[in-house]
Coordinates of C-alpha atoms in Angstrom, one line a residue:
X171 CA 0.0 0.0 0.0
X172 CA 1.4 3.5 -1.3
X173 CA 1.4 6.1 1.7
X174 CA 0.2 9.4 0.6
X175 CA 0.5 12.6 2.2
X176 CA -3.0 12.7 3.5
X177 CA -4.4 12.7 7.4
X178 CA -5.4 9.2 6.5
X179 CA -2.1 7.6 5.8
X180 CA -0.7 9.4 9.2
X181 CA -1.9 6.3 11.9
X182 CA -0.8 3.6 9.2
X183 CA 2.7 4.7 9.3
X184 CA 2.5 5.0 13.1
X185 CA 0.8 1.2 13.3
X186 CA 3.6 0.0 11.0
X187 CA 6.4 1.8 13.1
X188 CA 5.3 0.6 16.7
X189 CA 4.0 -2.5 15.0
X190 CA 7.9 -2.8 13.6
X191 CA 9.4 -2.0 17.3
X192 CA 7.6 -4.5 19.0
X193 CA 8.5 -7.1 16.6
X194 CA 12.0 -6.1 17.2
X195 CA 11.6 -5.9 20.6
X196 CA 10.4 -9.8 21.0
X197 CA 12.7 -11.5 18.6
X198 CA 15.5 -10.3 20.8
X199 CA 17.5 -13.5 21.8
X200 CA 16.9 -14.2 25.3
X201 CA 20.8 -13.8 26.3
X202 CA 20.8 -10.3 24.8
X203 CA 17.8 -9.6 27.1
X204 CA 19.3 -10.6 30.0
X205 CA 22.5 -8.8 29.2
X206 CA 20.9 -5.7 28.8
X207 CA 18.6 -6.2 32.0
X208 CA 22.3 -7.1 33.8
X209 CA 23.8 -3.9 32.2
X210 CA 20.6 -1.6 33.6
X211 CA 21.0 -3.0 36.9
X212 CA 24.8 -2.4 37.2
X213 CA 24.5 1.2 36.0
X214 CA 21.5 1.9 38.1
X215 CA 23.5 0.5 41.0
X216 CA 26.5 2.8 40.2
X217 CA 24.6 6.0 39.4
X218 CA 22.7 5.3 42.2
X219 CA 26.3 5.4 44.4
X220 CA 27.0 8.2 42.7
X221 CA 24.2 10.0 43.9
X222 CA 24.5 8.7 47.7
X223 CA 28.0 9.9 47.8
X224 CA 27.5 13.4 46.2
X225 CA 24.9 13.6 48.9
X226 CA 26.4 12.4 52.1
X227 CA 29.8 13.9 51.7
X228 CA 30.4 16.6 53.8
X229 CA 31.5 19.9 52.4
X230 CA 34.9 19.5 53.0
X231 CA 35.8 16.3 51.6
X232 CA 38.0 17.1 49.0
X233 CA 39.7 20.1 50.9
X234 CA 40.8 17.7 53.4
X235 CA 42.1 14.9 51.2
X236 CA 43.5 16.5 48.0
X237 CA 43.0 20.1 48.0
X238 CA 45.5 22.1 50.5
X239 CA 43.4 24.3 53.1
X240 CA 41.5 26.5 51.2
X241 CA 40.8 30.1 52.0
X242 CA 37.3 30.5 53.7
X243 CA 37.0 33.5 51.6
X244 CA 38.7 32.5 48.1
X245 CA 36.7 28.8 47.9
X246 CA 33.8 30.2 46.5
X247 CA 35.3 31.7 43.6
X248 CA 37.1 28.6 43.0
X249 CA 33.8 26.9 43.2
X250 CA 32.6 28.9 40.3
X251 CA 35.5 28.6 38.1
X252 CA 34.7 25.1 38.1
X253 CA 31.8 25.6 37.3
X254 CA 31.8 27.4 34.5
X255 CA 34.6 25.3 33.1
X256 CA 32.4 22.7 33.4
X257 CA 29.3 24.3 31.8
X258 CA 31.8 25.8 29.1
X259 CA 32.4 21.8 28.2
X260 CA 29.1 20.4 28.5
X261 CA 28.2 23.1 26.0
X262 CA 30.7 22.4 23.2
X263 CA 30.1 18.6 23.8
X264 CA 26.2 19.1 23.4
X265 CA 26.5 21.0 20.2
X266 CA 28.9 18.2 19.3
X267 CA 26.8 15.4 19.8
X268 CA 23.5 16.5 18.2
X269 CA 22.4 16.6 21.0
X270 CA 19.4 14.6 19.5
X271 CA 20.2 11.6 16.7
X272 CA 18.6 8.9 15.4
X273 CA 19.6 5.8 13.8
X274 CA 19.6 5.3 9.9
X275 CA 16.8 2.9 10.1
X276 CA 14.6 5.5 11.7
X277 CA 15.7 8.0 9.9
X278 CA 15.1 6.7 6.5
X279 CA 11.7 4.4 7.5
X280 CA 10.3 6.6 9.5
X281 CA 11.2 10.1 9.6
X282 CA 10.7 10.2 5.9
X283 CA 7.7 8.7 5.7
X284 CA 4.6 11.7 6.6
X285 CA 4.6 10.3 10.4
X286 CA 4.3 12.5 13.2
X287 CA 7.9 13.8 13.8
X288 CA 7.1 15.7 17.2
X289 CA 5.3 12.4 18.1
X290 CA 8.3 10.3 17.8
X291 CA 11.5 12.5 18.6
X292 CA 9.8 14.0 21.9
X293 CA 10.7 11.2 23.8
X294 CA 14.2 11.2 22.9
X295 CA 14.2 15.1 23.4
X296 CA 12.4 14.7 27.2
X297 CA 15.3 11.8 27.8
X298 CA 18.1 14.4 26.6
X299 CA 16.6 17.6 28.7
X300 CA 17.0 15.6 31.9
X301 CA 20.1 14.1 30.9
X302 CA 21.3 17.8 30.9
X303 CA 19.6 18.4 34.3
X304 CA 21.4 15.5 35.9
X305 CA 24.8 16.9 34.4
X306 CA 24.2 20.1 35.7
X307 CA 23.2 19.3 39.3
X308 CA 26.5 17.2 39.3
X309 CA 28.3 20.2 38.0
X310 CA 26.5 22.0 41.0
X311 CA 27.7 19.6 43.3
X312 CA 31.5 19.5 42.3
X313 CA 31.6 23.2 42.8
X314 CA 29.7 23.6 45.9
X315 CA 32.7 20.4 47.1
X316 CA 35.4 23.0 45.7
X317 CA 34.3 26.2 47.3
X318 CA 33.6 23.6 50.6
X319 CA 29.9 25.2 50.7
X320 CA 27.5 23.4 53.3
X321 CA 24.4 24.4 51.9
X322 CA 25.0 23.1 48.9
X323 CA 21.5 21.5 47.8
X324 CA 20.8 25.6 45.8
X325 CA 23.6 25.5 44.1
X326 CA 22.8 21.9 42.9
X327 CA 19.7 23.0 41.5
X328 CA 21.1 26.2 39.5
X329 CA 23.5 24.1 38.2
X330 CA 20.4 21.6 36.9
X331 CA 18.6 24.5 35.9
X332 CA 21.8 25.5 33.7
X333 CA 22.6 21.9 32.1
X334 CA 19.1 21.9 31.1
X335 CA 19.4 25.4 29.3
X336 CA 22.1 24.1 27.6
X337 CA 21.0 21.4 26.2
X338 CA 17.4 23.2 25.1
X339 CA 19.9 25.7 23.1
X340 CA 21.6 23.1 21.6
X341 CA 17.5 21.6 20.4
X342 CA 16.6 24.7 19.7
X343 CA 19.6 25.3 17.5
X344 CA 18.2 21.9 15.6
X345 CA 15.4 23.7 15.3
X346 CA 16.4 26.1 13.0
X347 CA 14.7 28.3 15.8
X348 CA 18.4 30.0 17.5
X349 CA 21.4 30.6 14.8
X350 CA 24.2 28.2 14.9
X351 CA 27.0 30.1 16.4
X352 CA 24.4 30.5 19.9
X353 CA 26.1 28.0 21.4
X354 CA 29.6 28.8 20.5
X355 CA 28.3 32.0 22.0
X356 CA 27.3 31.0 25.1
X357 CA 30.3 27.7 25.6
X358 CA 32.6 31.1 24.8
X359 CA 30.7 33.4 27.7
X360 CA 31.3 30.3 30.2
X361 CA 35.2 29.5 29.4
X362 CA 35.7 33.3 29.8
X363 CA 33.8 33.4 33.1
X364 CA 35.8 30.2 34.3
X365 CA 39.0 32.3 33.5
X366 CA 37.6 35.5 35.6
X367 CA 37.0 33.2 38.1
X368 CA 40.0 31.7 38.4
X369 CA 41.8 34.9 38.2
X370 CA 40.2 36.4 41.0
X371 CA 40.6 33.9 43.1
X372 CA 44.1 34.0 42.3
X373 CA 44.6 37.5 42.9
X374 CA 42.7 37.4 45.8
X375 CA 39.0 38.7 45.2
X376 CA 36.2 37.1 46.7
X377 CA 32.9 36.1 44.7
X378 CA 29.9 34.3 46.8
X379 CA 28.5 31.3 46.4
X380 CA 24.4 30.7 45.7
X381 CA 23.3 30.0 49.1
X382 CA 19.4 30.9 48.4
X383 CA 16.9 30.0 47.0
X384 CA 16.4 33.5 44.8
X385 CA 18.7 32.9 42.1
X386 CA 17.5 28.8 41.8
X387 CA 13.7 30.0 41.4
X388 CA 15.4 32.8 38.8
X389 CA 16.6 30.6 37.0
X390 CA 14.4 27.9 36.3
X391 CA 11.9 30.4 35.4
X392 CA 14.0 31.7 32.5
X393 CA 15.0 28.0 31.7
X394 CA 11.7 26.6 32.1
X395 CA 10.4 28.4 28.8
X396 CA 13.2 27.6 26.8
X397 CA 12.8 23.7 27.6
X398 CA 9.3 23.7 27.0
X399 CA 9.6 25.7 24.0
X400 CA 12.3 23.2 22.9
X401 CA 9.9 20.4 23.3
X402 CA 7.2 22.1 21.5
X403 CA 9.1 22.9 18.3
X404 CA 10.6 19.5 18.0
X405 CA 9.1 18.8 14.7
X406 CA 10.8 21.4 12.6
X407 CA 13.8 19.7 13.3
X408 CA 15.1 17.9 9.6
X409 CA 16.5 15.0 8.9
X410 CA 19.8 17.0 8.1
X411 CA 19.8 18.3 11.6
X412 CA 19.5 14.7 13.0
X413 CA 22.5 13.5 11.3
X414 CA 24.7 16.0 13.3
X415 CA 26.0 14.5 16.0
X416 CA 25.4 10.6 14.5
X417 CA 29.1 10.1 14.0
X418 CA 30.1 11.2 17.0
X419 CA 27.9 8.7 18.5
X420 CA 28.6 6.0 16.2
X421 CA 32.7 6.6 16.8
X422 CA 32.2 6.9 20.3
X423 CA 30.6 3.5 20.4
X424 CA 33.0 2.1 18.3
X425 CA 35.8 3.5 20.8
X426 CA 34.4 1.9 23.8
X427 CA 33.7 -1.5 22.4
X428 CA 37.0 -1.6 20.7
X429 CA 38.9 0.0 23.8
X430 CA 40.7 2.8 21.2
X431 CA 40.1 6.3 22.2
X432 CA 41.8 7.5 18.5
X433 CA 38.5 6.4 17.0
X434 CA 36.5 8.9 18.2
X435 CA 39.2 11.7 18.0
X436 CA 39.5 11.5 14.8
X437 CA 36.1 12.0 13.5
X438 CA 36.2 14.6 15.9
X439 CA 39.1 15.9 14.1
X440 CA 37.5 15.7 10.8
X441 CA 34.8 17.5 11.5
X442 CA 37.2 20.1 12.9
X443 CA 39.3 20.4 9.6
X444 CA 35.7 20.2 7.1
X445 CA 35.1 23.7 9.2
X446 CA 37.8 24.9 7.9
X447 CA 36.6 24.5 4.7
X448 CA 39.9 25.3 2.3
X449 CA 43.3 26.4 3.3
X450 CA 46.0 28.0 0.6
X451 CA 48.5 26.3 -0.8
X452 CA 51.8 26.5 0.8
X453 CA 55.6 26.1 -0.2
X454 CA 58.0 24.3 2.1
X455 CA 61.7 24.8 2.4
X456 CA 63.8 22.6 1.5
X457 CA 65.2 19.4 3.0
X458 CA 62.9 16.6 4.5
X459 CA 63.2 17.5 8.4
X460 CA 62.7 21.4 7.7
X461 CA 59.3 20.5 5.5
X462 CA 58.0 18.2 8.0
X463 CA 58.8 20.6 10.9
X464 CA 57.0 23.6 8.4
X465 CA 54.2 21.3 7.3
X466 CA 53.7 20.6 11.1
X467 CA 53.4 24.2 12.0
X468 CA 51.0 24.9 9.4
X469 CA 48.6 22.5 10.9
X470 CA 48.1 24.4 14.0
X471 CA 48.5 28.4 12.0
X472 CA 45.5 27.1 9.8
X473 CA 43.4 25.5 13.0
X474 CA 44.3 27.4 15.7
X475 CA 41.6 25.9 18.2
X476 CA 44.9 23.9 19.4
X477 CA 46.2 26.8 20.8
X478 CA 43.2 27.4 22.6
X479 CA 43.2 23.6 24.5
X480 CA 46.8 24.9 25.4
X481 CA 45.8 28.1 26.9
X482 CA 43.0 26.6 28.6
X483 CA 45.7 23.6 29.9
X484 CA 47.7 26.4 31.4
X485 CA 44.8 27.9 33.3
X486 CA 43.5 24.6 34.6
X487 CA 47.6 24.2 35.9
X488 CA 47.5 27.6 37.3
X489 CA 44.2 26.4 39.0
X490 CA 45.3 23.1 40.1
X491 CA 48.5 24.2 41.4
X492 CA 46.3 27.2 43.4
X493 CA 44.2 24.1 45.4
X494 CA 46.1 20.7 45.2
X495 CA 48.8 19.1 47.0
X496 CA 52.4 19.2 45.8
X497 CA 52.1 15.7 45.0
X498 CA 48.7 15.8 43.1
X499 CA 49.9 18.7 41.3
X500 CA 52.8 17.3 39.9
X501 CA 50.4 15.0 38.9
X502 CA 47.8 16.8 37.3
X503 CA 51.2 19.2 35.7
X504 CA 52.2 15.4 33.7
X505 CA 48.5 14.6 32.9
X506 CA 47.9 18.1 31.1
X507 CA 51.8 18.1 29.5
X508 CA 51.1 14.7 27.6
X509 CA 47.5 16.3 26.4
X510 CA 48.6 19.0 24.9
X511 CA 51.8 16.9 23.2
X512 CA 49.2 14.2 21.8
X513 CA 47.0 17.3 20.6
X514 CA 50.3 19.1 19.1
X515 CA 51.0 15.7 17.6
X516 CA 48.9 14.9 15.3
X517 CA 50.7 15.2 11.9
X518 CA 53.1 12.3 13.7
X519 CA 49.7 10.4 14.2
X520 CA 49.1 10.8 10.5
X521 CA 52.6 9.8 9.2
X522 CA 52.6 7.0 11.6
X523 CA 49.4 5.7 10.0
X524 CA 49.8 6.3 6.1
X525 CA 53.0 3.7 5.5
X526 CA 52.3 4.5 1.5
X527 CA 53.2 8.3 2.6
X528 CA 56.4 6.7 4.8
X529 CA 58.1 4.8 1.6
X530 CA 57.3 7.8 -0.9
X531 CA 59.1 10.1 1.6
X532 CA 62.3 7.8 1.5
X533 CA 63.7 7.9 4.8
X534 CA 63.4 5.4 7.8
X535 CA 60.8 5.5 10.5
X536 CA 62.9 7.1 13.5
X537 CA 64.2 9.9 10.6
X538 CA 60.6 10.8 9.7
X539 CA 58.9 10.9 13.0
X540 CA 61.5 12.6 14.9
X541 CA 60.8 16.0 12.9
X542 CA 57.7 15.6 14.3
X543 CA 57.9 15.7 17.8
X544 CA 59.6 19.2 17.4
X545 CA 56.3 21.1 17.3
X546 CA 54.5 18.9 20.1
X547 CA 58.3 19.0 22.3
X548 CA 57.8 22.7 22.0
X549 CA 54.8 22.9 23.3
X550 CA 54.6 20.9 26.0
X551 CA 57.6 22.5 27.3
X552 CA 55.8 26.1 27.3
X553 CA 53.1 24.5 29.0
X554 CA 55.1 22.7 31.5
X555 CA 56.8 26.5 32.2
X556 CA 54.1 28.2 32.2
X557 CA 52.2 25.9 34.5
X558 CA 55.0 25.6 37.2
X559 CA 55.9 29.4 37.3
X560 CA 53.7 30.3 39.8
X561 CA 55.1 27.9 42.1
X562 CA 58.3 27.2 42.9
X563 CA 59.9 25.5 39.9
X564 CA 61.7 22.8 41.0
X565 CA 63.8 21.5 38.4
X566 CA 63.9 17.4 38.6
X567 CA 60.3 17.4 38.9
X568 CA 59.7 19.7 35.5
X569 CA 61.9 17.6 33.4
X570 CA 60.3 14.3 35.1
X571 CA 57.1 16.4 33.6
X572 CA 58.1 17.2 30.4
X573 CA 59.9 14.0 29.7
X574 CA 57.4 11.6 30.8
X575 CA 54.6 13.5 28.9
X576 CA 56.4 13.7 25.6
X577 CA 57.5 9.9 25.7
X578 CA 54.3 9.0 26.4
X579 CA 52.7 11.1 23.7
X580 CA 55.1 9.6 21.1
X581 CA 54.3 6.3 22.5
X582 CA 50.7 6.2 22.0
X583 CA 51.2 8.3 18.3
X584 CA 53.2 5.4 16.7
X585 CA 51.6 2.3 18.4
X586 CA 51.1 -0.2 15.3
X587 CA 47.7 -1.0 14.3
X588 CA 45.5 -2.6 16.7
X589 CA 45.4 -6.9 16.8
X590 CA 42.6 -8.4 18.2
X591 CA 43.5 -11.8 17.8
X592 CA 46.0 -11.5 20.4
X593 CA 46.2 -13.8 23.6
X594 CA 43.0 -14.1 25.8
X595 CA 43.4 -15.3 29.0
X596 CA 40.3 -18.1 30.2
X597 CA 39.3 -17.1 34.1
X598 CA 36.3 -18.1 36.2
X599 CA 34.6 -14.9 35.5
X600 CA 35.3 -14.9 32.1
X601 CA 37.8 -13.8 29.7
X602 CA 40.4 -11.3 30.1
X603 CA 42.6 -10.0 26.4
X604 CA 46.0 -9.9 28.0
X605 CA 47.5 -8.6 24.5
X606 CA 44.6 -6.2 23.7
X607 CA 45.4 -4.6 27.3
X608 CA 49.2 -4.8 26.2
X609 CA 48.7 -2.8 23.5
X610 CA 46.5 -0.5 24.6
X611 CA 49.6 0.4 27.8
X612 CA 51.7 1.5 24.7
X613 CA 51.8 5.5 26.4
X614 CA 50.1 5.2 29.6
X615 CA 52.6 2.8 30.9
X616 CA 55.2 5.7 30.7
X617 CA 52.6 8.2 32.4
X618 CA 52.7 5.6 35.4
X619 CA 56.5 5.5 35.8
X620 CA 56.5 9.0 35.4
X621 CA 54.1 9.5 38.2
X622 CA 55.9 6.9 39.8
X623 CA 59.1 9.1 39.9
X624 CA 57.2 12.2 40.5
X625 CA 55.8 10.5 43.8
X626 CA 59.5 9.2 45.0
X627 CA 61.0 12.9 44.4
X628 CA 58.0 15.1 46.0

């Protein structure tokens, strides 16, 4: 039977889509059920944890474990550089990851037939706007444990109120209803109020916590409206829109069943470069090392967002220096050091994973790829300065920091091609891939002895 675009035609397409689900739903094998019914229960049971512990900590649990005593006065203000930070993430992640997808099968049996769209995708849009509550009131939470705020249940609830504005931008923005740089906007207004933040409470100026329930009932009645207005307007959203974020999700799926992390940072890099659109053409001096060195650079002049990870490294150092322990620093210094040198290293990444481009170059492995490292050796080393000059720099400790993170990075950038018909160990609670796990140490095994060392010299 022919569907037409008539009132008629509407409840046949949704009989034949719920009629299509619940077949689906009852040939499901019966081990696949009760893996997914074992999977619910263990993540109910740990976000239900989760929740105890954010709520029976007292305020100062992390200032008296990892933090150094903070300032009565200056807590708060690190409590809402946190904050911020964290909204300024959840922002660029949300825009990033739709936030609202479907699968191809929907997409193209469904969606395209003359169904109601609001019908179907409102579910998924109700599901999103309290994921982006629950996000935020953890946000809330985090801060209110950084400032070391007692009366911490209004802060929690501005910080749901603000996850769920987030993520209603980010529908609306699917919606063809708010432009498409408002959330670049707005992830741009809370990375610069993190950095405020964390300047004055570096210099010393003190910014209060929410501690009533004025601002919380402020809030959710400006956010309230822009939730219910996303919900309302779900059906202008197009099937263009929906395919936004569907290879984020699909690579990030891929990278946690198949345990490699690259997967879903490189679509993510793709979709960074197709922004770009088209770059000039560019001569390189001559000589191999000088051209790799130059081509290197010219990645980051022509996509400078790398630049920006760095600056924001050196403020989370600067931050983390201001609030941790010597030893947790040091830490946190090696953690952020090998970021930005695998994020300055991604033209060794490339090399490393193109051997056609290795062979037409004409030069052995070690003479190609230590060009590379120049760029991301560079910059870790400015960040490792940068972020130990407001302390006292010890020496052994910064080249511990700078040599562990750039070892590490060039570890994980040349590791061979993933082999997953390596050597699985048989136990009593099932089995165990001792050479997947091998392989997948190649760069975080050096970040261990590196904190190793750190630990013995601090």
């Amino acid at each position: 039977m022919a569907l037409t675009d008539t009132p008629a035609s509407i409840p046949t397409v949704r009989t034949v889509y719920s009629l299509r689900r619940s077949f689906e739903r009852s040939h499901i094998p019966r081990s696949h059920r009760e893996g997914m019914i074992f999977v619910s229960v263990l993540g109910a049971y740990v976000c239900g944890g989760l929740v105890w512990w954010l709520a029976t900590r007292p305020p100062t649990a992390l200032t008296e474990s990892l933090l150094f005593e903070v300032d009565r006065e200056q807590g708060p203000t690190w409590g809402w550089a946190v904050f911020a930070i964290l909204a300024a993430v959840a922002t660029a992640a949300s825009r990033s990851l739709g936030p609202v997808t479907t699968g191809g099968d929907t997409a193209w049996w469904v969606l395209s037939t003359p169904v109601d769209r609001g019908a179907v995708l409102r579910p998924r849009i109700l599901a999103v706007l309290c994921t982006g509550a629950v996000a935020g009131a953890v946000a809330g939470r985090l801060a209110a444990f950084a400032a070391a705020l007692g009366n911490w249940l209004p802060l929690m609830l501005f910080g749901a109120s603000i996850g769920l504005g987030v993520v209603a931008v980010a529908v609306l923005v699917q919606c063809r209803v708010l432009p498409a740089w408002a959330p670049h906007v707005l992830a741009a207004v809370f990375a610069v109020a993190g950095s405020a933040a964390a300047l004055c409470a570096a210099v010393g100026v003190a910014v209060p916590m929410i501690a009533t329930w004025v601002p919380v009932v402020l809030a959710w009645g400006v956010v309230l409206p822009v939730g219910i207005a996303a919900v309302s307007v779900c059906s202008r959203i197009g099937l263009a829109e929906l395919a936004v974020g569907a290879d984020m999700n699909v690579a990030a799926s891929v990278a946690l069943t198949s345990l490699d992390l690259s997967v879903l940072t490189g679509v993510a890099e793709q979709r960074a470069w197709r922004r770009v659109a088209r770059c000039p053409s560019r001569a390189l001096p001559m000589g191999r090392a000088r051209a790799l060195i130059w081509s290197d650079a010219l990645r980051h002049r022509r996509r400078p967002s790398s630049l920006l990870v760095a600056a924001g490294a050196v403020f989370a150092g600067w931050a983390l220096a201001a609030m941790l322990s010597p030893i947790a620093s040091a830490l946190a210094q090696l953690v952020l050091v090998s970021g930005v040198a695998m994020i300055f290293s991604g033209g060794l990444r490339d090399l490393s994973d193109n051997s056609e481009l290795r062979v037409m170059l004409g030069a052995g492995d070690r003479a190609l790829r230590i060009p590379l490292m120049v760029v991301p050796i560079t910059a870790a080393a400015t960040t490792a300065f940068l972020t130990a000059f407001l302390a006292a720099i010890n020496p052994v400790v910064m080249m511990i920091v700078l040599v562990g993170g750039c070892v590490a990075a060039y570890r994980a950038r040349t590791h061979p091609h993933t082999d997953y018909d390596g050597l699985i160990l048989e136990t009593a609670v099932g089995q165990i891939p001792v050479d997947l796990i091998r392989q997948r140490m190649r760069g975080p095994d050096v970040l261990a002895a590196a904190a190793l060392l750190l630990v013995l010299v601090s």
